[in-house]
Amino acid sequence: MKPSGKPSTESAHDILRQRDRPLGAFFSPQSVAVIGASESPGSVGRTLLWNLVSNPFGGTVYPVNPKRPSILGVKAYPNITAVPESVDLAVIATPARTVPGVIAECGEAGVRAAIVISAGFKEIGPQGVELERQILQLARQYNMRIIGPNCLGLMCPPTGVNATFASAMARPGTVGFISQSGALCTAVLDWSLRELVGFSAFISIGSMLDVGWGNLIDYLGDDPHTRSIVIYMESIGDARAFLSAAREVALNKPIIVIKAGRTEQAAKAAASHTGSLTGSDEVLDAAFRRSGVLRVDRISDLFYMAEVLARQPRPRGPRLTILTNAGGPGVLATDWLITTGGELTPLTDETVEALDKVLPPQWSRANPIDILGDADPARYARAVEIAAKDPNADGLLVILTPQAMTDPTQTAEHLRPLAHVENKPLLAAWMGGADVVAGESILNHANIPTFPYPDSAARAFNYMWRFSYNLRGLYETPSLEDGADGPDRGGAAALLRHVRGSGRSILTEYESKKLLAAYGIPTVETRLAASADDAVAAAAEIGYPVVLKLNSETITHKTDVGGVKLNLLDGSSVRTAYEEIEASVREHGGEGHFQGVTVQPMVRMDGYEVILGSSIDPQFGPVLLFGSGGQLVEVYKDRALALPPLTTTLARRCMEHTRIFTALKGVRGRKPVDIAALEQLMVRFSYLIVEQHAIKELDINPLLASPDGLVALDARVVVHDREVAAESLPQSAIRPYPVQYVSRWQMRDGHDVTIRPIRPEDEPLIVQFHESLSDRSVYLRFFHAMKLSQRVAHERMVRICFNDYDREVALVAEDREPETGTPRILGVARLSRLHGHNESEFSLLVNDRFHGLGLGTELLSRLLAVARDEHLDTVLADILPENYVMQHICEKLGFDLKRGIDEDMVKARYVVPKG
């Protein structure tokens, strides 16, 4: 039915993003005021003014200083209100205590953006925190954006803006650089000028009072001059905004981060420097993986990887083929490759046979491929061509050491045509001094990244495949659990409310298992017994052997107080075990901790004990843990972390980071565990955590995983204190599936459908939906003819099905085929938020067979309800003039429709009612 955007081969989403440049005043201002401009040599105010006037950006610079009529020969003004024209950007370099007043004056004068250079804010303590509060309140009041405080400033080489107090202007280039350390900015700038590295933007972000990582990643993601984004980070700031922006942008532009504060001591130093809290570094690693961000360990690697990822295709996996004219460097590259997680390509028989025909008999006949020290340029080129065709290879590294019979320059010339052979990354290590410089230059100009040493190249390849692997994990289509009932969210919430309302913070084991069962997590049968007679009776009904465990509202680690008795074979042993548990608890814990026992069957399954848990991180909210379980969980420390919610793909990726995963797949003749079932269990567990905000900690330990099934043998649940208000409970850093938008609806012909938000698992259904559309429906939606192969390409499908629900909500109408009972999608409606605004744009498409039944109207009406719930101000759309049906629907629902004389689109605008 209805598209959004203008006639183009670009997606509506791309067009939507191009319209919105909320930070443009920082990067391409028409007028800049320097508040605190000065004549004093060496002062920040003088340097700022000089950098702006000496680097033409096509606009006007206004010095603001109440004590001088002119500065550096430029007329000065006593305050911002005296400036004769409206100012886009104010650069503020006055004492911290004066900044709130300056911001208020800027707001009154209509300034759109400000960079606060001044220091002396939250990094100095409560007094600075209060100043920041005042500044942010004023910025919100006047709809002004702020970078800083406590920053170097900002450069935009493509536009010529240099609003920093650095000593030089950065070269133009394709790297967007953002740093939380101004001092590091100046060091990187000096290095970049020496190494001829250029930037599309060079930003010192400071304390991130307002503009944070997410805003700038969004901006640079849209910026046509930026091909990669490089970040020096000390604190994450708004975790949800960072993850949301990174997941959106990383698919098209690599984001490379070095994060200070890996160690506890470094984290404390970073906190004192930025005034921000720092969370677990292990959690941060999980967050970077979850958002497709590449984390590196060295500052030099930031720019190496920006160049490598911009020049070469991404590897499909970790297997590298190494070709060398000397054995030693090949061995060094292999050591680095293997010890940092990569693999050597196992050469196929066909590859070995082909190499036998072009290499001397003495060649290594294995990987690394030693082509011998007398290798000429032609031998290098033929060997690379053959090795690249090996289906096992994910990438190639060519090593050259200068020897008497070696020609580095001509060898580089012969490799130049192979820069993108077989769509696999090709890296080079040209070792030596002046003799290899010309060859390095040839390779670099051919977009073959060149390294001085083979270990550096191997490390770069490992970064590449990890980056590619993590990114694929975000957008691989996960599997959908067939026939599974939805969770009992209401029952789980009521149980947690009861526990919190009673003043308790810990669930009993019985309550814990009820909570797990509400989300479809299998638990062992558990019965309560408040006396020895009750325990004997319950054991007889369950059947021997049984297990008795302490039932306590206060004690969670039952084994520490003798609260677990295993393998009880008869009523007498059950009675004795009950009495021993009661006595032991009273001895070790005192009165009031014993509320009886639970009776459970003694589970005898040949399997593995794993742990599945969650806790709250101060920055990212709930975090999941998977690993080896049992009583020695703290000893083995075999674990991996992940941010919820999970898909089955992300669940498997989390498991793959543990050593026990190898055992779960089956070792030494043992049958494998049902990995697919374990994935589904982890997905259900992740939704329990993100939907039930009252949970503070939850451990299933052990979760018994065997070829016969999965069962939670024990669980420990801690809830937040009842004094914590519902709105203050920690939220997931990644917004979960919005179940509140799921409901049934009946079309005009009486046909029932489910209207719900789209899921990543819907990709196959969306492909089938597009296969059913007529050419006219496609034209009205996309404004041009679009082939089915284009519409259903996986790269496009991930944009449609993998919604970031903070940014967009797509609703689908689903029913089941009458003949087969298989699910199908009848229509799709999408509401996408415009960056930096409370505006959104909608699109709508309905299967031709279901036109005229009210489905389009209902879907759009639901989108408008979503817009109200998400506190949006307006909903916009462009409609083709011949799309009369869509225009009628919009008018019926309260849209204002307009078409200008020179416009080829009908503009639809809906003002969302408040309240």
XYZ file of N, CA, C and O in Angstrom, residues 18-170:
612
model
N 18.823 10.408 6.114
C 19.474 11.534 5.468
C 18.781 12.857 5.791
O 19.396 13.915 5.784
N 17.478 12.788 6.065
C 16.746 14.015 6.369
C 17.189 14.646 7.689
O 17.012 15.820 7.912
N 17.726 13.802 8.564
C 17.870 14.220 9.955
C 19.337 14.376 10.313
O 20.072 13.407 10.347
N 19.778 15.583 10.542
C 21.162 15.850 10.921
C 21.158 16.739 12.148
O 21.512 17.915 12.094
N 20.747 16.209 13.295
C 20.524 17.062 14.472
C 21.793 17.688 15.027
O 21.721 18.647 15.766
N 22.982 17.149 14.712
C 24.227 17.706 15.230
C 24.955 18.539 14.178
O 26.128 18.866 14.344
N 24.275 18.891 13.131
C 24.926 19.631 12.048
C 25.534 20.950 12.470
O 26.523 21.400 11.886
N 24.975 21.592 13.507
C 25.510 22.884 13.947
C 26.936 22.758 14.465
O 27.700 23.732 14.440
N 27.330 21.587 14.957
C 28.712 21.388 15.408
C 29.684 21.262 14.236
O 30.797 21.772 14.285
N 29.268 20.570 13.192
C 30.186 20.186 12.128
C 30.169 21.126 10.921
O 31.163 21.198 10.194
N 29.074 21.806 10.700
C 29.018 22.735 9.561
C 28.241 23.997 9.937
O 27.223 24.323 9.323
N 28.720 24.733 10.949
C 28.020 25.960 11.368
C 28.233 27.084 10.356
O 29.266 27.146 9.679
N 27.269 27.976 10.292
C 27.423 29.179 9.473
C 27.979 30.346 10.276
O 28.503 31.300 9.712
N 27.871 30.223 11.605
C 28.406 31.276 12.467
C 28.812 30.661 13.796
O 28.122 29.777 14.317
N 29.955 31.146 14.328
C 30.493 30.611 15.573
C 30.860 31.771 16.492
O 31.499 32.728 16.064
N 30.455 31.663 17.751
C 30.860 32.643 18.766
C 31.843 31.971 19.714
O 31.588 30.870 20.201
N 32.975 32.645 19.973
C 33.955 32.155 20.937
C 33.773 32.971 22.213
O 34.154 34.151 22.272
N 33.152 32.371 23.216
C 32.855 33.072 24.454
C 33.998 32.799 25.430
O 34.211 31.670 25.855
N 34.719 33.860 25.729
C 35.952 33.718 26.480
C 37.161 33.892 25.582
O 38.285 33.519 25.950
N 36.942 34.474 24.403
C 38.056 34.755 23.496
C 39.037 35.716 24.168
O 38.642 36.593 24.949
N 40.328 35.572 23.859
C 41.346 36.330 24.575
C 42.508 36.678 23.652
O 42.743 36.001 22.646
N 43.225 37.739 24.027
C 44.467 38.116 23.340
C 45.689 37.508 24.018
O 46.782 37.537 23.467
N 45.526 36.944 25.207
C 46.667 36.480 25.993
C 47.385 35.346 25.275
O 46.774 34.318 24.962
N 48.682 35.498 25.010
C 49.436 34.438 24.325
C 49.374 33.138 25.116
O 49.495 33.122 26.343
N 49.148 32.029 24.399
C 49.108 30.718 25.028
C 47.819 30.381 25.724
O 47.673 29.281 26.261
N 46.859 31.305 25.746
C 45.593 31.023 26.429
C 44.685 30.177 25.537
O 44.796 30.179 24.307
N 43.772 29.461 26.192
C 42.814 28.647 25.447
C 41.928 29.524 24.585
O 41.656 29.211 23.420
N 41.458 30.655 25.150
C 40.576 31.536 24.389
C 41.214 32.089 23.132
O 40.561 32.228 22.097
N 42.508 32.407 23.205
C 43.202 32.931 22.016
C 43.376 31.831 20.971
O 43.152 32.050 19.776
N 43.781 30.630 21.426
C 44.018 29.524 20.487
C 42.731 29.116 19.784
O 42.724 28.847 18.574
N 41.628 29.060 20.538
C 40.348 28.725 19.919
C 39.994 29.704 18.802
O 39.618 29.299 17.687
N 40.107 30.988 19.098
C 39.751 32.003 18.113
C 40.670 31.915 16.901
O 40.214 31.960 15.747
N 41.971 31.766 17.143
C 42.926 31.700 16.034
C 42.646 30.492 15.136
O 42.672 30.588 13.902
N 42.360 29.334 15.742
C 42.091 28.144 14.944
C 40.848 28.296 14.081
O 40.785 27.799 12.951
N 39.858 29.015 14.598
C 38.635 29.204 13.812
C 38.824 30.197 12.669
O 38.339 29.990 11.558
N 39.542 31.288 12.919
C 39.695 32.294 11.864
C 40.762 31.913 10.855
O 40.742 32.385 9.710
N 41.710 31.053 11.250
C 42.791 30.693 10.323
C 42.481 29.441 9.516
O 43.270 29.054 8.651
N 41.353 28.802 9.779
C 40.915 27.644 8.993
C 39.534 27.955 8.426
O 38.519 27.697 9.080
N 39.468 28.496 7.237
C 38.180 28.968 6.701
C 37.152 27.840 6.609
O 37.426 26.779 6.056
N 35.986 28.086 7.172
C 34.907 27.107 7.080
C 33.681 27.686 6.392
O 32.614 27.068 6.382
N 33.824 28.876 5.837
C 32.723 29.474 5.092
C 31.738 30.236 5.925
O 30.704 30.675 5.421
N 32.037 30.429 7.231
C 31.118 31.154 8.101
C 31.816 32.299 8.806
O 32.974 32.628 8.527
N 31.114 32.902 9.760
C 31.610 34.074 10.482
C 31.954 33.692 11.917
O 31.245 32.903 12.540
N 33.050 34.300 12.423
C 33.482 34.047 13.798
C 33.296 35.321 14.603
O 33.741 36.407 14.189
N 32.678 35.205 15.771
C 32.416 36.345 16.633
C 33.112 36.137 17.978
O 32.680 35.280 18.772
N 34.169 36.895 18.289
C 34.744 36.830 19.640
C 33.796 37.496 20.644
O 33.194 38.532 20.335
N 33.662 36.888 21.822
C 32.836 37.468 22.876
C 33.718 37.664 24.107
O 34.241 36.695 24.675
N 33.910 38.952 24.471
C 34.701 39.295 25.641
C 34.269 40.682 26.093
O 34.393 41.653 25.324
N 33.752 40.829 27.309
C 33.211 42.126 27.733
C 34.284 43.197 27.958
O 33.944 44.377 28.109
N 35.565 42.801 27.946
C 36.620 43.742 28.298
C 37.402 44.278 27.106
O 38.248 45.148 27.273
N 37.156 43.779 25.892
C 37.961 44.203 24.747
C 37.064 44.506 23.558
O 36.110 43.768 23.284
N 37.374 45.571 22.804
C 36.572 45.899 21.622
C 36.901 44.997 20.432
O 36.083 44.848 19.518
N 38.123 44.449 20.412
C 38.506 43.556 19.322
C 39.559 42.583 19.836
O 40.284 42.870 20.782
N 39.643 41.433 19.178
C 40.629 40.411 19.528
C 41.190 39.844 18.240
O 40.429 39.467 17.325
N 42.512 39.822 18.133
C 43.199 39.368 16.909
C 42.696 40.116 15.681
O 42.595 39.561 14.589
N 42.344 41.389 15.881
C 41.875 42.215 14.775
C 40.434 41.991 14.388
O 39.963 42.574 13.409
N 39.709 41.164 15.152
C 38.313 40.882 14.849
C 37.444 41.578 15.895
O 37.717 41.491 17.095
N 36.409 42.290 15.451
C 35.521 42.995 16.368
C 34.955 42.044 17.411
O 34.463 40.970 17.087
N 35.013 42.411 18.682
C 34.513 41.590 19.778
C 33.212 42.172 20.318
O 32.920 43.370 20.141
N 32.444 41.333 21.004
C 31.149 41.723 21.531
C 31.109 41.426 23.023
O 31.699 40.444 23.486
N 30.408 42.250 23.801
C 30.425 42.081 25.253
C 29.698 40.816 25.716
O 30.022 40.256 26.761
N 28.732 40.344 24.951
C 28.002 39.121 25.304
C 27.347 38.575 24.044
O 27.338 39.217 22.984
N 26.767 37.399 24.150
C 26.228 36.726 22.977
C 25.017 37.461 22.415
O 24.770 37.443 21.207
N 24.262 38.147 23.271
C 23.075 38.847 22.785
C 23.433 40.060 21.940
O 22.596 40.544 21.171
N 24.681 40.552 22.070
C 25.102 41.701 21.279
C 25.559 41.314 19.877
O 25.762 42.194 19.025
N 25.748 40.029 19.610
C 26.183 39.591 18.279
C 25.073 39.905 17.280
O 23.887 39.624 17.541
N 25.413 40.509 16.125
C 24.373 41.037 15.227
C 23.585 39.987 14.445
O 22.605 40.346 13.802
N 23.982 38.719 14.426
C 23.205 37.711 13.714
C 23.036 36.488 14.612
O 23.688 36.348 15.653
N 22.152 35.592 14.190
C 21.950 34.370 14.973
C 23.198 33.490 14.880
O 23.864 33.430 13.849
N 23.515 32.840 15.983
C 24.736 32.041 16.073
C 24.360 30.560 16.122
O 23.494 30.154 16.894
N 25.027 29.761 15.268
C 24.774 28.320 15.264
C 25.505 27.622 16.413
O 24.942 26.758 17.090
N 26.778 27.998 16.615
C 27.628 27.276 17.560
C 28.351 28.252 18.472
O 28.962 29.215 18.004
N 28.280 27.980 19.777
C 29.054 28.745 20.756
C 30.143 27.848 21.325
O 29.862 26.711 21.725
N 31.375 28.352 21.351
C 32.490 27.637 21.965
C 32.842 28.390 23.241
O 33.232 29.570 23.190
N 32.689 27.714 24.382
C 32.744 28.399 25.680
C 34.026 28.022 26.410
O 34.291 26.841 26.656
N 34.809 29.049 26.760
C 36.060 28.839 27.499
C 36.144 29.837 28.632
O 37.072 30.640 28.730
N 35.136 29.804 29.497
C 35.109 30.683 30.668
C 35.151 29.810 31.917
O 34.918 28.594 31.851
N 35.428 30.378 33.097
C 35.478 29.562 34.314
C 34.190 28.777 34.532
O 33.091 29.233 34.175
N 34.333 27.590 35.124
C 33.202 26.667 35.271
C 32.006 27.333 35.945
O 30.861 27.129 35.519
N 32.246 28.133 36.951
C 31.135 28.713 37.709
C 30.289 29.652 36.856
O 29.122 29.905 37.167
N 30.861 30.184 35.755
C 30.127 31.121 34.905
C 29.346 30.429 33.801
O 28.507 31.055 33.150
N 29.621 29.154 33.567
C 29.067 28.490 32.384
C 27.540 28.396 32.412
O 26.895 28.636 31.387
N 26.878 28.062 33.542
C 25.408 28.042 33.498
C 24.808 29.366 33.032
O 23.861 29.371 32.235
N 25.353 30.493 33.512
C 24.846 31.789 33.058
C 25.080 32.006 31.579
O 24.223 32.561 30.862
N 26.246 31.590 31.081
C 26.549 31.725 29.644
C 25.579 30.888 28.825
O 25.074 31.340 27.775
N 25.304 29.659 29.277
C 24.369 28.793 28.547
C 22.979 29.418 28.513
O 22.282 29.377 27.482
N 22.559 30.032 29.617
C 21.254 30.695 29.645
C 21.202 31.825 28.623
O 20.208 31.974 27.888
N 22.265 32.623 28.535
C 22.312 33.702 27.548
C 22.285 33.145 26.129
O 21.609 33.695 25.239
N 23.017 32.053 25.899
C 23.015 31.435 24.571
C 21.622 30.937 24.206
O 21.159 31.096 23.066
N 20.945 30.339 25.178
C 19.604 29.865 24.907
C 18.660 30.995 24.544
O 17.862 30.873 23.606
N 18.744 32.099 25.279
C 17.910 33.265 24.968
C 18.204 33.811 23.586
O 17.316 34.328 22.899
N 19.469 33.683 23.147
C 19.865 34.215 21.840
C 19.604 33.236 20.701
O 19.890 33.539 19.543
N 19.099 32.039 21.017
C 18.755 31.090 19.966
C 19.919 30.261 19.451
O 19.838 29.697 18.352
N 21.003 30.162 20.225
C 22.145 29.349 19.802
C 21.734 27.881 19.776
O 21.098 27.378 20.708
N 22.116 27.173 18.719
C 21.668 25.796 18.536
C 22.564 24.777 19.240
O 22.109 23.689 19.604
N 23.849 25.099 19.397
C 24.788 24.116 19.943
C 25.914 24.838 20.657
O 26.248 25.975 20.319
N 26.518 24.148 21.633
C 27.636 24.738 22.368
C 28.664 23.660 22.677
O 28.315 22.510 22.968
N 29.940 24.062 22.603
C 31.042 23.218 23.052
C 31.611 23.868 24.300
O 32.075 25.017 24.245
N 31.544 23.149 25.418
C 32.056 23.692 26.678
C 33.461 23.146 26.890
O 33.640 21.980 27.242
N 34.453 23.988 26.669
C 35.851 23.597 26.823
C 36.233 23.539 28.309
O 37.041 22.713 28.729
N 35.642 24.382 29.099
C 36.035 24.587 30.498
C 36.034 23.285 31.292
O 35.196 22.409 31.095
N 36.975 23.173 32.248
C 37.021 22.072 33.203
C 36.511 22.571 34.551
O 36.213 23.755 34.720
N 36.398 21.635 35.523
C 35.950 22.000 36.855
C 34.518 21.615 37.121
O 33.791 22.319 37.835
N 34.107 20.463 36.570
C 32.724 20.016 36.742
C 32.685 18.728 37.555
O 33.306 18.662 38.611
N 32.003 17.686 37.095
C 31.791 16.537 37.979
C 33.093 15.863 38.381
O 33.135 15.150 39.387
N 34.156 16.119 37.654
C 35.428 15.494 38.017
C 35.987 16.037 39.329
O 36.872 15.416 39.934
N 35.439 17.197 39.798
C 35.941 17.748 41.063
C 35.023 17.436 42.236
O 35.343 17.768 43.374
N 33.841 16.818 41.964
C 32.976 16.432 43.067
C 31.602 17.068 43.026
O 31.147 17.548 41.976
N 30.869 17.101 44.155
C 29.473 17.541 44.206
C 29.235 18.939 43.654
O 28.203 19.188 43.026
N 30.166 19.866 43.909
C 29.977 21.228 43.403
C 29.917 21.231 41.885
O 29.077 21.903 41.276
N 30.806 20.468 41.252
C 30.805 20.373 39.799
C 29.592 19.650 39.262
O 29.063 19.999 38.200
N 29.131 18.637 40.001
C 27.929 17.912 39.592
C 26.727 18.855 39.544
O 25.912 18.799 38.623
N 26.618 19.744 40.538
C 25.506 20.697 40.560
C 25.585 21.662 39.381
O 24.560 21.993 38.769
N 26.796 22.116 39.022
C 26.936 22.982 37.854
C 26.458 22.263 36.590
O 25.757 22.851 35.746
N 26.816 20.985 36.458
C 26.389 20.226 35.280
C 24.870 20.076 35.248
O 24.249 20.154 34.188
N 24.272 19.868 36.421
C 22.809 19.748 36.474
C 22.148 21.014 35.961
O 21.190 20.967 35.179
N 22.668 22.161 36.377
C 22.101 23.434 35.932
C 22.266 23.612 34.417
O 21.341 24.048 33.726
N 23.453 23.265 33.924
C 23.702 23.425 32.485
C 22.760 22.551 31.672
O 22.159 22.995 30.685
N 22.606 21.275 32.084
C 21.761 20.357 31.325
C 20.307 20.792 31.363
O 19.589 20.706 30.355
N 19.863 21.278 32.515
C 18.488 21.763 32.621
C 18.247 22.925 31.648
O 17.217 22.976 30.961
N 19.199 23.835 31.570
C 19.061 24.967 30.656
C 19.114 24.513 29.194
O 18.367 25.024 28.343
N 19.991 23.563 28.899
C 20.094 23.069 27.526
C 18.785 22.433 27.083
O 18.323 22.643 25.949
N 18.164 21.661 27.975
C 16.870 21.055 27.639
C 15.797 22.136 27.464
O 14.943 22.053 26.578
N 15.860 23.139 28.316
C 14.865 24.213 28.236
C 14.918 24.936 26.897
O 13.879 25.277 26.323
N 16.139 25.139 26.389
C 16.296 25.915 25.149
C 16.557 25.035 23.925
O 16.896 25.544 22.867
N 16.404 23.701 24.096
C 16.591 22.777 22.978
C 17.974 22.954 22.338
O 18.112 23.017 21.115
N 18.976 23.038 23.177
C 20.347 23.242 22.731
C 21.151 21.973 22.986
O 20.971 21.312 24.012
N 22.054 21.606 22.060
C 22.929 20.447 22.256
C 24.297 20.924 22.734
O 24.790 21.982 22.312
N 24.931 20.103 23.603
C 26.196 20.495 24.229
C 27.195 19.356 24.133
O 26.880 18.204 24.460
N 28.405 19.665 23.680
C 29.550 18.758 23.758
C 30.445 19.240 24.890
O 30.722 20.419 25.010
N 30.906 18.294 25.710
C 31.725 18.628 26.857
C 30.912 18.437 28.131
O 29.930 17.700 28.148
N 31.316 19.123 29.215
C 32.471 20.019 29.363
C 33.778 19.237 29.481
O 33.795 18.032 29.313
N 34.853 19.993 29.766
C 36.173 19.423 29.993
C 36.650 18.673 28.758
O 36.972 17.495 28.804
N 36.702 19.376 27.621
C 37.095 18.727 26.381
C 38.019 19.635 25.579
O 38.152 20.827 25.858
N 38.638 19.038 24.550
C 39.530 19.777 23.658
C 38.755 20.561 22.615
O 39.211 21.607 22.146
N 37.586 20.036 22.248
C 36.802 20.661 21.196
C 36.586 19.717 20.029
O 36.642 18.493 20.176
N 36.355 20.268 18.855
C 35.944 19.470 17.703
C 36.549 20.032 16.422
O 36.613 21.245 16.241
N 36.983 19.135 15.545
C 37.425 19.506 14.193
C 36.598 18.729 13.178
O 36.288 17.556 13.379
N 36.304 19.377 12.085
C 35.659 18.710 10.948
C 36.452 19.077 9.698
O 36.137 20.073 9.034
N 37.492 18.319 9.375
C 38.344 18.677 8.234
C 37.598 18.870 6.914
O 37.956 19.774 6.147
N 36.554 18.075 6.573
C 35.869 18.321 5.293
C 35.222 19.691 5.189
O 35.134 20.261 4.095
N 34.764 20.262 6.324
C 34.147 21.586 6.270
C 35.099 22.690 6.707
O 34.776 23.867 6.563
N 36.258 22.331 7.252
C 37.235 23.333 7.672
C 37.054 23.847 9.080
O 37.798 24.733 9.508
N 36.091 23.316 9.849
C 35.858 23.788 11.211
C 36.959 23.258 12.134
O 37.214 22.055 12.178
N 37.601 24.175 12.870
C 38.559 23.773 13.905
C 38.209 24.522 15.183
O 38.753 25.576 15.482
N 37.281 23.951 15.939
C 36.849 24.557 17.197
C 37.538 23.853 18.349
O 36.900 23.320 19.256
N 38.882 23.841 18.318
C 39.683 23.220 19.371
C 40.797 24.182 19.769
O 41.040 25.185 19.095
N 41.507 23.825 20.850
C 42.715 24.578 21.182
C 43.955 23.722 20.903
O 44.995 23.875 21.541
N 43.839 22.806 19.925
C 44.996 22.022 19.485
C 45.928 22.907 18.672
O 45.554 23.981 18.190
N 47.152 22.419 18.473
C 48.166 23.236 17.800
C 48.120 23.138 16.293
O 48.829 23.879 15.601
N 47.316 22.227 15.730
C 47.269 22.060 14.277
C 45.904 21.542 13.873
O 45.131 21.060 14.703
N 45.618 21.625 12.571
C 44.371 21.122 12.016
C 44.597 19.719 11.467
O 45.617 19.448 10.824
N 43.665 18.806 11.714
C 43.777 17.442 11.208
C 43.642 17.425 9.691
O 42.992 18.281 9.087
